[in-house]
Amino acid sequence: MPNIVNANGKGVGLADKIKKEQVKNHLEKLDACKSPGPDEMHPRILKELIQEVSEPLVIIFGKSWETGEIPEDWKRANIVPIYKKGNKNNPGNYRPVSLTSVPGKIMERVITEIICKHLEGDKVIGNSQHGFVKNKTCQTNLIAFFDRITSLVDKGEAVDVVYLDFSKAFDTVGHDILIDKLGKYNLDGATIRWVHNWLDNHTQRVINGSQSCWKGITSGVPQGFVLGPALFNIFINDLDIGIESTLIKFADDTKLGGIATALEDRVIIQNDLDKLEKWSEVNRMKFNKDKCKVLHLGRKNQFYTYKMGRDCLGRSTAERDLGVIVDHKLNMSQQCDAVAKKANMILGCINRCVVSKSQEVILLLYSALVRPQLEYCVQFWAPHFKKDVEKLERVQRRATRMIKGLENMTYEGRLKELGLFSLKKRRLRGDMIAVFRYLKGCHKE
């Protein structure tokens, strides 16, 4: 296979990029229970025939990348609408889940690995992005942002946090703008050409009992495709250029925060919002301004009214930030209430629907379905008030009491019998592990 020369003049050997072991590794990781795409090639078949199909797939993938030609089946998607909340007759209240070709997904993973290796090597993606980035999560996003914000509030400063909401962010990415940005970040020519052809002429149909006709996709990075998140991160990477306030992202979920004590401080935030509005116009993406809210923090806050374009932004006393409720007093009691309520609902469902109350069954269901609710991003919102600590602990008390044979034991006795720790102790252990990892990372640097 020939070599492709990238923007830096460096040769990129296509034959050296896609290896048989790499493809076999992706085939082994396939979930045999997942549904096939429009080509009806089931992942179970591919997984059971790894030895037979890996070599042909390497050849197909290599030729596709070399020529830029992409099978039509790889650019088709069956869309299954998943209800979220609200009026069921409103299409906007459904999340579209794409079922795509399994071999096409494997090729996407290969291309994604090539792109991510380049992005990591050249440190392209800025530190403000925490979505779909190695070693970063919702928790790192929340901690990094609010560590700065709470330190300012503790010093007596007024702080304003603006929660920004893009309208259909993934679906409105301009293909021409995205391809131009790929070139600016010095991706090799073969990869840019493949991505360009992959984005071109995508089609999809909705399957919900019956099938709709095929419709073309003229913009956006298709959701449900493996390559989509990496391309979106590249597209939105320059959002914070020139921004003076603290801006942080998790994919398209963006928040902006800064000191708002004096008028000149608030002017800085307003100027940053004007820059973001300008970016959205240049990149043909729109903010859903009705959902953009301002959270005013600090005792000296003047509750300044900010604008985006001609629209005034609404105020909020509490916002759900990546699944965690943050209120204007930075009090986590609302979050504790919501978490305990949801965990108890799930536990009640288990109690009603599961006949067996054996240790093996209840403990497995509790560990898989209930405890993750109690510990999601808990290093960020860990309760401090005794009433909140006890409220969460009561959920685990109830779960352990459900197990047959342990009903009459004390809570401490049940924990010892099951080999469990209290939730409070688990949070302390989690904090220590987090500190250790942070110090280890600092040592490496």
Short mmCIF file of C-alpha atoms in Angstrom, two decimals:
data_model
loop_
_atom_site.label_atom_id
_atom_site.label_comp_id
_atom_site.label_asym_id
_atom_site.label_seq_id
_atom_site.Cartn_x
_atom_site.Cartn_y
_atom_site.Cartn_z
CA MET A 1 0.00 0.00 0.00
CA PRO A 2 1.24 3.54 -0.73
CA ASN A 3 2.14 6.09 1.90
CA ILE A 4 0.09 9.20 2.63
CA VAL A 5 1.92 12.40 3.55
CA ASN A 6 0.33 14.52 6.28
CA ALA A 7 0.43 18.27 6.76
CA ASN A 8 3.84 18.06 8.46
CA GLY A 9 5.32 16.15 5.53
CA LYS A 10 5.60 12.94 7.55
CA GLY A 11 4.91 9.64 5.84
CA VAL A 12 2.10 7.52 7.23
CA GLY A 13 2.29 3.86 6.20
CA LEU A 14 -1.21 2.52 5.87
CA ALA A 15 -0.09 -1.10 5.94
CA ASP A 16 1.64 -0.45 9.27
CA LYS A 17 -1.45 1.05 10.86
CA ILE A 18 -4.09 -1.69 10.85
CA LYS A 19 -2.90 -4.98 12.34
CA LYS A 20 -4.61 -8.35 12.55
CA GLU A 21 -4.15 -8.49 16.32
CA GLN A 22 -5.77 -5.09 16.64
CA VAL A 23 -8.85 -6.27 14.72
CA LYS A 24 -8.99 -9.56 16.64
CA ASN A 25 -8.88 -7.64 19.91
CA HIS A 26 -11.90 -5.57 18.87
CA LEU A 27 -13.78 -8.71 17.75
CA GLU A 28 -13.12 -10.39 21.11
CA LYS A 29 -14.61 -7.38 22.93
CA LEU A 30 -17.90 -7.51 21.01
CA ASP A 31 -21.02 -7.91 23.13
CA ALA A 32 -22.78 -10.96 21.67
CA CYS A 33 -26.09 -9.78 23.16
CA LYS A 34 -26.17 -6.51 21.22
CA SER A 35 -28.40 -6.04 18.18
CA PRO A 36 -27.03 -6.00 14.61
CA GLY A 37 -27.22 -3.00 12.31
CA PRO A 38 -29.06 -2.64 8.98
CA ASP A 39 -26.71 -5.21 7.38
CA GLU A 40 -28.05 -7.79 9.92
CA MET A 41 -24.52 -9.05 10.62
CA HIS A 42 -24.88 -10.21 14.23
CA PRO A 43 -21.97 -9.63 16.65
CA ARG A 44 -22.35 -13.17 17.99
CA ILE A 45 -21.47 -14.62 14.57
CA LEU A 46 -18.41 -12.38 14.19
CA LYS A 47 -17.24 -13.19 17.70
CA GLU A 48 -17.55 -16.95 17.17
CA LEU A 49 -15.69 -16.76 13.84
CA ILE A 50 -12.80 -14.54 14.92
CA GLN A 51 -10.11 -16.68 13.33
CA GLU A 52 -11.96 -16.87 10.02
CA VAL A 53 -13.06 -13.23 9.64
CA SER A 54 -10.18 -11.26 11.16
CA GLU A 55 -7.85 -11.56 8.14
CA PRO A 56 -10.51 -10.54 5.54
CA LEU A 57 -11.56 -7.62 7.75
CA VAL A 58 -7.95 -6.38 7.99
CA ILE A 59 -7.77 -6.35 4.18
CA ILE A 60 -11.15 -4.57 3.86
CA PHE A 61 -10.24 -2.00 6.51
CA GLY A 62 -6.84 -1.32 4.94
CA LYS A 63 -8.31 -0.86 1.46
CA SER A 64 -11.08 1.35 2.80
CA TRP A 65 -8.59 3.62 4.51
CA GLU A 66 -6.23 3.64 1.54
CA THR A 67 -8.88 4.54 -1.03
CA GLY A 68 -11.32 6.41 1.18
CA GLU A 69 -14.15 4.22 -0.10
CA ILE A 70 -16.71 3.18 2.50
CA PRO A 71 -19.40 0.48 2.09
CA GLU A 72 -22.92 1.91 2.11
CA ASP A 73 -23.91 -0.44 4.96
CA TRP A 74 -21.39 1.32 7.22
CA LYS A 75 -23.16 4.64 6.66
CA ARG A 76 -26.65 3.44 7.54
CA ALA A 77 -28.35 3.39 10.92
CA ASN A 78 -31.54 2.01 12.39
CA ILE A 79 -32.80 4.58 14.92
CA VAL A 80 -34.59 3.28 18.00
CA PRO A 81 -36.27 6.09 20.01
CA ILE A 82 -35.84 5.78 23.80
CA TYR A 83 -38.32 7.76 25.90
CA LYS A 84 -36.73 10.21 28.39
CA LYS A 85 -39.42 12.27 30.11
CA GLY A 86 -42.30 14.65 29.40
CA ASN A 87 -45.00 14.42 26.77
CA LYS A 88 -44.73 11.10 24.92
CA ASN A 89 -46.22 12.70 21.82
CA ASN A 90 -43.31 15.15 21.56
CA PRO A 91 -40.45 13.66 19.45
CA GLY A 92 -38.00 15.91 21.32
CA ASN A 93 -38.57 13.87 24.49
CA TYR A 94 -36.97 10.78 22.97
CA ARG A 95 -33.28 9.89 22.77
CA PRO A 96 -32.33 8.44 19.36
CA VAL A 97 -30.18 5.32 19.71
CA SER A 98 -28.41 4.25 16.52
CA LEU A 99 -27.96 0.59 15.59
CA THR A 100 -25.18 0.43 13.01
CA SER A 101 -23.09 -2.13 11.14
CA VAL A 102 -20.83 -4.10 13.52
CA PRO A 103 -17.88 -4.33 11.06
CA GLY A 104 -18.36 -0.62 10.43
CA LYS A 105 -18.12 0.05 14.17
CA ILE A 106 -14.85 -1.89 14.36
CA MET A 107 -13.42 0.24 11.53
CA GLU A 108 -14.61 3.34 13.38
CA ARG A 109 -12.77 2.16 16.50
CA VAL A 110 -9.59 1.72 14.46
CA ILE A 111 -9.91 5.25 13.05
CA THR A 112 -10.81 6.61 16.50
CA GLU A 113 -7.66 5.07 17.99
CA ILE A 114 -5.56 6.70 15.26
CA ILE A 115 -7.20 10.10 15.83
CA CYS A 116 -6.98 9.89 19.65
CA LYS A 117 -3.32 8.85 19.51
CA HIS A 118 -2.61 11.95 17.41
CA LEU A 119 -4.66 14.20 19.69
CA GLU A 120 -2.92 12.89 22.83
CA GLY A 121 0.55 13.06 21.27
CA ASP A 122 0.14 16.66 20.14
CA LYS A 123 -1.98 17.58 23.19
CA VAL A 124 -4.65 19.00 20.91
CA ILE A 125 -7.70 18.74 23.19
CA GLY A 126 -7.61 21.45 25.86
CA ASN A 127 -7.71 20.78 29.60
CA SER A 128 -11.21 22.24 29.79
CA GLN A 129 -12.68 19.16 28.04
CA HIS A 130 -13.56 16.22 30.32
CA GLY A 131 -15.95 14.30 28.06
CA PHE A 132 -14.68 11.27 26.11
CA VAL A 133 -11.12 12.02 27.25
CA LYS A 134 -8.76 9.46 28.79
CA ASN A 135 -8.56 9.59 32.62
CA LYS A 136 -11.29 12.26 32.83
CA THR A 137 -14.89 11.79 34.00
CA CYS A 138 -17.96 13.67 35.21
CA GLN A 139 -16.38 13.63 38.65
CA THR A 140 -13.11 15.25 37.49
CA ASN A 141 -15.19 17.88 35.69
CA LEU A 142 -17.19 18.78 38.80
CA ILE A 143 -14.22 18.75 41.17
CA ALA A 144 -11.95 20.79 38.86
CA PHE A 145 -14.60 23.48 38.32
CA PHE A 146 -16.04 23.79 41.81
CA ASP A 147 -12.64 23.64 43.52
CA ARG A 148 -12.03 27.04 41.92
CA ILE A 149 -15.57 28.32 42.53
CA THR A 150 -15.85 27.32 46.19
CA SER A 151 -12.42 28.76 47.00
CA LEU A 152 -13.63 32.14 45.69
CA VAL A 153 -16.88 31.94 47.69
CA ASP A 154 -14.89 31.01 50.83
CA LYS A 155 -12.87 34.20 50.36
CA GLY A 156 -16.08 36.24 50.48
CA GLU A 157 -16.36 36.84 46.74
CA ALA A 158 -19.62 36.81 44.82
CA VAL A 159 -19.51 34.25 42.00
CA ASP A 160 -21.80 33.73 39.03
CA VAL A 161 -21.97 30.38 37.24
CA VAL A 162 -23.64 30.27 33.80
CA TYR A 163 -24.91 26.87 32.66
CA LEU A 164 -24.94 26.82 28.85
CA ASP A 165 -27.10 24.53 26.74
CA PHE A 166 -26.46 23.85 23.06
CA SER A 167 -29.49 23.03 20.96
CA LYS A 168 -29.03 19.60 19.30
CA ALA A 169 -25.25 19.96 19.57
CA PHE A 170 -24.15 16.66 18.00
CA ASP A 171 -26.75 16.99 15.23
CA THR A 172 -25.74 20.49 14.08
CA VAL A 173 -21.99 20.01 13.53
CA GLY A 174 -21.17 21.42 10.09
CA HIS A 175 -19.23 18.83 8.08
CA ASP A 176 -17.24 21.44 6.15
CA ILE A 177 -16.20 23.22 9.36
CA LEU A 178 -15.26 19.91 11.03
CA ILE A 179 -13.09 18.78 8.08
CA ASP A 180 -11.35 22.16 8.08
CA LYS A 181 -10.56 21.77 11.81
CA LEU A 182 -9.19 18.26 11.26
CA GLY A 183 -6.72 19.75 8.79
CA LYS A 184 -5.72 22.53 11.19
CA TYR A 185 -4.85 19.92 13.82
CA ASN A 186 -2.51 18.16 11.33
CA LEU A 187 -4.28 14.83 11.01
CA ASP A 188 -2.91 12.78 8.12
CA GLY A 189 -4.54 13.07 4.71
CA ALA A 190 -5.81 9.48 4.58
CA THR A 191 -7.71 9.82 7.86
CA ILE A 192 -9.22 13.19 6.88
CA ARG A 193 -10.34 11.79 3.54
CA TRP A 194 -11.86 8.70 5.20
CA VAL A 195 -13.74 10.81 7.76
CA HIS A 196 -14.97 13.16 5.04
CA ASN A 197 -16.36 10.26 3.00
CA TRP A 198 -17.75 8.59 6.12
CA LEU A 199 -19.74 11.72 7.01
CA ASP A 200 -21.01 12.14 3.45
CA ASN A 201 -24.35 10.59 2.45
CA HIS A 202 -25.24 9.06 5.82
CA THR A 203 -28.79 7.70 5.95
CA GLN A 204 -31.05 6.53 8.75
CA ARG A 205 -34.53 5.16 9.39
CA VAL A 206 -36.65 4.96 12.52
CA ILE A 207 -37.71 1.54 13.78
CA ASN A 208 -40.51 1.56 16.32
CA GLY A 209 -42.83 -1.34 15.57
CA SER A 210 -42.76 -0.32 11.90
CA GLN A 211 -40.01 1.13 9.70
CA SER A 212 -39.79 4.59 8.20
CA CYS A 213 -38.19 5.25 4.83
CA TRP A 214 -34.47 6.07 4.61
CA LYS A 215 -33.59 9.74 5.15
CA GLY A 216 -30.26 11.45 4.49
CA ILE A 217 -28.21 13.19 7.22
CA THR A 218 -26.80 16.51 6.01
CA SER A 219 -25.12 17.69 9.21
CA GLY A 220 -23.93 16.47 12.59
CA VAL A 221 -21.78 13.63 13.86
CA PRO A 222 -24.23 10.73 14.13
CA GLN A 223 -25.01 9.72 17.73
CA GLY A 224 -24.47 6.05 18.45
CA PHE A 225 -21.51 5.85 16.10
CA VAL A 226 -18.14 5.12 17.71
CA LEU A 227 -16.31 7.91 15.91
CA GLY A 228 -18.82 10.64 16.81
CA PRO A 229 -17.51 11.69 20.27
CA ALA A 230 -13.90 12.11 19.10
CA LEU A 231 -14.99 14.25 16.15
CA PHE A 232 -17.26 16.36 18.35
CA ASN A 233 -14.42 17.03 20.81
CA ILE A 234 -12.30 18.30 17.90
CA PHE A 235 -15.15 20.49 16.66
CA ILE A 236 -15.82 22.17 20.02
CA ASN A 237 -12.18 22.31 21.14
CA ASP A 238 -11.70 26.00 20.28
CA LEU A 239 -14.83 27.13 22.16
CA ASP A 240 -12.84 28.58 25.08
CA ILE A 241 -10.24 30.50 23.06
CA GLY A 242 -10.12 34.06 24.39
CA ILE A 243 -12.37 33.32 27.37
CA GLU A 244 -11.19 35.00 30.60
CA SER A 245 -13.59 33.30 33.02
CA THR A 246 -13.31 29.65 34.09
CA LEU A 247 -14.90 27.49 31.39
CA ILE A 248 -15.18 23.72 31.51
CA LYS A 249 -16.85 21.17 29.25
CA PHE A 250 -18.12 17.61 29.27
CA ALA A 251 -18.64 17.09 25.54
CA ASP A 252 -21.29 19.78 24.87
CA ASP A 253 -22.31 20.34 28.53
CA THR A 254 -20.60 23.65 29.23
CA LYS A 255 -20.47 25.95 32.25
CA LEU A 256 -18.77 29.30 32.74
CA GLY A 257 -17.92 30.80 36.12
CA GLY A 258 -16.17 33.85 37.49
CA ILE A 259 -16.01 36.51 40.19
CA ALA A 260 -19.04 38.81 40.16
CA THR A 261 -18.32 41.07 43.14
CA ALA A 262 -17.62 44.31 41.26
CA LEU A 263 -19.18 45.67 38.08
CA GLU A 264 -15.95 45.17 36.14
CA ASP A 265 -15.99 41.49 37.15
CA ARG A 266 -19.50 41.07 35.80
CA VAL A 267 -18.54 42.85 32.59
CA ILE A 268 -15.82 40.22 32.03
CA ILE A 269 -18.41 37.44 32.29
CA GLN A 270 -20.74 39.30 29.91
CA ASN A 271 -17.90 39.81 27.41
CA ASP A 272 -17.16 36.07 27.58
CA LEU A 273 -20.81 35.29 26.86
CA ASP A 274 -20.64 37.62 23.86
CA LYS A 275 -17.58 35.71 22.60
CA LEU A 276 -19.41 32.40 23.02
CA GLU A 277 -22.39 33.77 21.12
CA LYS A 278 -20.03 34.83 18.32
CA TRP A 279 -18.44 31.36 18.27
CA SER A 280 -21.86 29.76 17.93
CA GLU A 281 -22.66 31.97 14.94
CA VAL A 282 -19.35 31.27 13.18
CA ASN A 283 -19.66 27.51 13.80
CA ARG A 284 -23.39 27.39 12.98
CA MET A 285 -24.42 26.01 16.35
CA LYS A 286 -27.20 27.48 18.45
CA PHE A 287 -27.59 27.92 22.19
CA ASN A 288 -30.94 26.96 23.66
CA LYS A 289 -31.18 30.24 25.58
CA ASP A 290 -34.32 29.24 27.46
CA LYS A 291 -32.30 26.49 29.12
CA CYS A 292 -29.19 28.60 29.77
CA LYS A 293 -29.36 29.52 33.47
CA VAL A 294 -27.34 31.61 35.90
CA LEU A 295 -26.55 30.37 39.42
CA HIS A 296 -25.67 33.27 41.75
CA LEU A 297 -23.34 32.30 44.61
CA GLY A 298 -22.00 34.24 47.59
CA ARG A 299 -23.57 36.61 50.13
CA LYS A 300 -22.55 39.79 48.31
CA ASN A 301 -24.05 38.72 44.99
CA GLN A 302 -25.89 41.49 43.12
CA PHE A 303 -27.93 39.06 40.94
CA TYR A 304 -26.74 40.68 37.75
CA THR A 305 -28.74 39.94 34.58
CA TYR A 306 -26.61 38.54 31.75
CA LYS A 307 -27.49 38.40 28.08
CA MET A 308 -26.72 36.22 25.09
CA GLY A 309 -27.48 38.27 22.04
CA ARG A 310 -30.73 40.08 22.80
CA ASP A 311 -32.00 37.45 25.23
CA CYS A 312 -31.70 37.80 29.00
CA LEU A 313 -30.63 34.62 30.76
CA GLY A 314 -32.86 33.23 33.49
CA ARG A 315 -31.80 32.70 37.10
CA SER A 316 -31.83 29.43 38.98
CA THR A 317 -31.56 28.46 42.64
CA ALA A 318 -30.41 24.91 41.83
CA GLU A 319 -29.10 23.18 38.70
CA ARG A 320 -28.56 19.52 37.84
CA ASP A 321 -24.91 19.48 36.83
CA LEU A 322 -23.89 16.19 35.17
CA GLY A 323 -26.44 14.38 37.31
CA VAL A 324 -25.57 16.18 40.57
CA ILE A 325 -27.86 18.87 42.05
CA VAL A 326 -25.90 22.03 42.90
CA ASP A 327 -27.81 24.80 44.70
CA HIS A 328 -27.08 28.49 45.25
CA LYS A 329 -25.84 27.82 48.79
CA LEU A 330 -23.52 24.98 47.68
CA ASN A 331 -25.48 22.78 50.07
CA MET A 332 -25.67 19.13 49.03
CA SER A 333 -28.80 18.21 51.02
CA GLN A 334 -30.99 18.35 47.89
CA GLN A 335 -28.63 15.93 46.17
CA CYS A 336 -28.74 13.58 49.16
CA ASP A 337 -32.55 13.68 49.18
CA ALA A 338 -32.76 12.92 45.46
CA VAL A 339 -30.21 10.10 45.63
CA ALA A 340 -31.82 8.44 48.66
CA LYS A 341 -35.27 8.68 47.06
CA LYS A 342 -34.17 7.07 43.80
CA ALA A 343 -32.16 4.34 45.58
CA ASN A 344 -35.15 3.51 47.80
CA MET A 345 -37.42 3.30 44.77
CA ILE A 346 -35.11 0.78 43.11
CA LEU A 347 -34.78 -1.16 46.37
CA GLY A 348 -38.55 -1.25 46.74
CA CYS A 349 -38.90 -2.59 43.21
CA ILE A 350 -36.39 -5.35 44.00
CA ASN A 351 -38.27 -6.23 47.20
CA ARG A 352 -41.60 -6.50 45.36
CA CYS A 353 -40.47 -8.24 42.20
CA VAL A 354 -37.73 -10.63 43.33
CA VAL A 355 -39.01 -13.75 45.05
CA SER A 356 -35.70 -15.02 46.35
CA LYS A 357 -34.29 -13.08 49.29
CA SER A 358 -31.08 -15.09 49.51
CA GLN A 359 -27.78 -13.37 50.22
CA GLU A 360 -26.44 -14.10 46.73
CA VAL A 361 -29.43 -12.57 44.92
CA ILE A 362 -30.10 -9.49 47.08
CA LEU A 363 -26.44 -8.58 47.51
CA LEU A 364 -25.83 -8.85 43.76
CA LEU A 365 -28.83 -6.68 42.89
CA TYR A 366 -27.98 -4.13 45.57
CA SER A 367 -24.36 -3.87 44.39
CA ALA A 368 -25.35 -3.57 40.73
CA LEU A 369 -28.46 -1.36 40.88
CA VAL A 370 -28.71 0.48 44.20
CA ARG A 371 -25.26 1.29 45.56
CA PRO A 372 -24.07 2.96 42.30
CA GLN A 373 -26.90 5.49 42.82
CA LEU A 374 -25.54 6.29 46.28
CA GLU A 375 -21.94 6.65 45.12
CA TYR A 376 -22.13 8.40 41.74
CA CYS A 377 -19.60 11.29 41.89
CA VAL A 378 -19.82 11.04 45.70
CA GLN A 379 -16.26 12.36 46.16
CA PHE A 380 -17.67 15.66 44.91
CA TRP A 381 -20.95 15.88 46.83
CA ALA A 382 -20.16 13.72 49.90
CA PRO A 383 -22.61 14.64 52.70
CA HIS A 384 -21.36 16.52 55.75
CA PHE A 385 -24.51 16.95 57.82
CA LYS A 386 -25.33 14.07 60.14
CA LYS A 387 -28.92 13.89 58.88
CA ASP A 388 -27.72 13.49 55.28
CA VAL A 389 -25.11 10.87 56.22
CA GLU A 390 -27.76 8.87 58.08
CA LYS A 391 -30.27 9.27 55.25
CA LEU A 392 -27.93 7.50 52.83
CA GLU A 393 -26.90 4.87 55.36
CA ARG A 394 -30.55 3.94 55.93
CA VAL A 395 -30.77 2.71 52.35
CA GLN A 396 -28.02 0.16 52.95
CA ARG A 397 -29.55 -0.74 56.32
CA ARG A 398 -32.82 -1.52 54.55
CA ALA A 399 -31.08 -3.55 51.83
CA THR A 400 -29.17 -5.75 54.29
CA ARG A 401 -32.32 -6.29 56.37
CA MET A 402 -34.07 -7.74 53.30
CA ILE A 403 -31.70 -10.73 53.22
CA LYS A 404 -33.24 -13.89 54.59
CA GLY A 405 -31.74 -14.98 57.90
CA LEU A 406 -30.23 -11.58 58.79
CA GLU A 407 -33.44 -9.75 59.72
CA ASN A 408 -32.88 -9.88 63.47
CA MET A 409 -29.16 -9.02 63.49
CA THR A 410 -27.77 -5.55 64.21
CA TYR A 411 -26.67 -3.42 61.24
CA GLU A 412 -23.01 -3.82 62.21
CA GLY A 413 -23.50 -7.56 62.51
CA ARG A 414 -25.10 -7.76 59.08
CA LEU A 415 -22.24 -5.81 57.54
CA LYS A 416 -19.69 -8.15 59.11
CA GLU A 417 -21.61 -11.23 57.97
CA LEU A 418 -21.82 -9.91 54.39
CA GLY A 419 -18.27 -8.57 54.27
CA LEU A 420 -19.47 -5.01 53.62
CA PHE A 421 -18.36 -1.59 54.85
CA SER A 422 -20.67 1.22 55.89
CA LEU A 423 -21.21 3.81 53.16
CA LYS A 424 -19.39 6.39 55.26
CA LYS A 425 -16.31 4.18 55.47
CA ARG A 426 -16.49 3.46 51.73
CA ARG A 427 -16.48 7.21 51.04
CA LEU A 428 -13.42 7.69 53.25
CA ARG A 429 -11.60 4.88 51.47
CA GLY A 430 -12.58 6.41 48.12
CA ASP A 431 -11.20 9.79 49.19
CA MET A 432 -7.89 8.21 50.20
CA ILE A 433 -7.61 6.37 46.89
CA ALA A 434 -8.40 9.59 44.99
CA VAL A 435 -5.68 11.48 46.89
CA PHE A 436 -3.18 8.67 46.22
CA ARG A 437 -3.92 8.73 42.49
CA TYR A 438 -3.61 12.53 42.43
CA LEU A 439 -0.24 12.45 44.19
CA LYS A 440 0.93 9.65 41.88
CA GLY A 441 -0.02 11.77 38.87
CA CYS A 442 1.85 14.78 40.28
CA HIS A 443 4.92 12.60 40.86
CA LYS A 444 4.89 11.45 37.23
CA GLU A 445 4.77 15.05 36.03
#
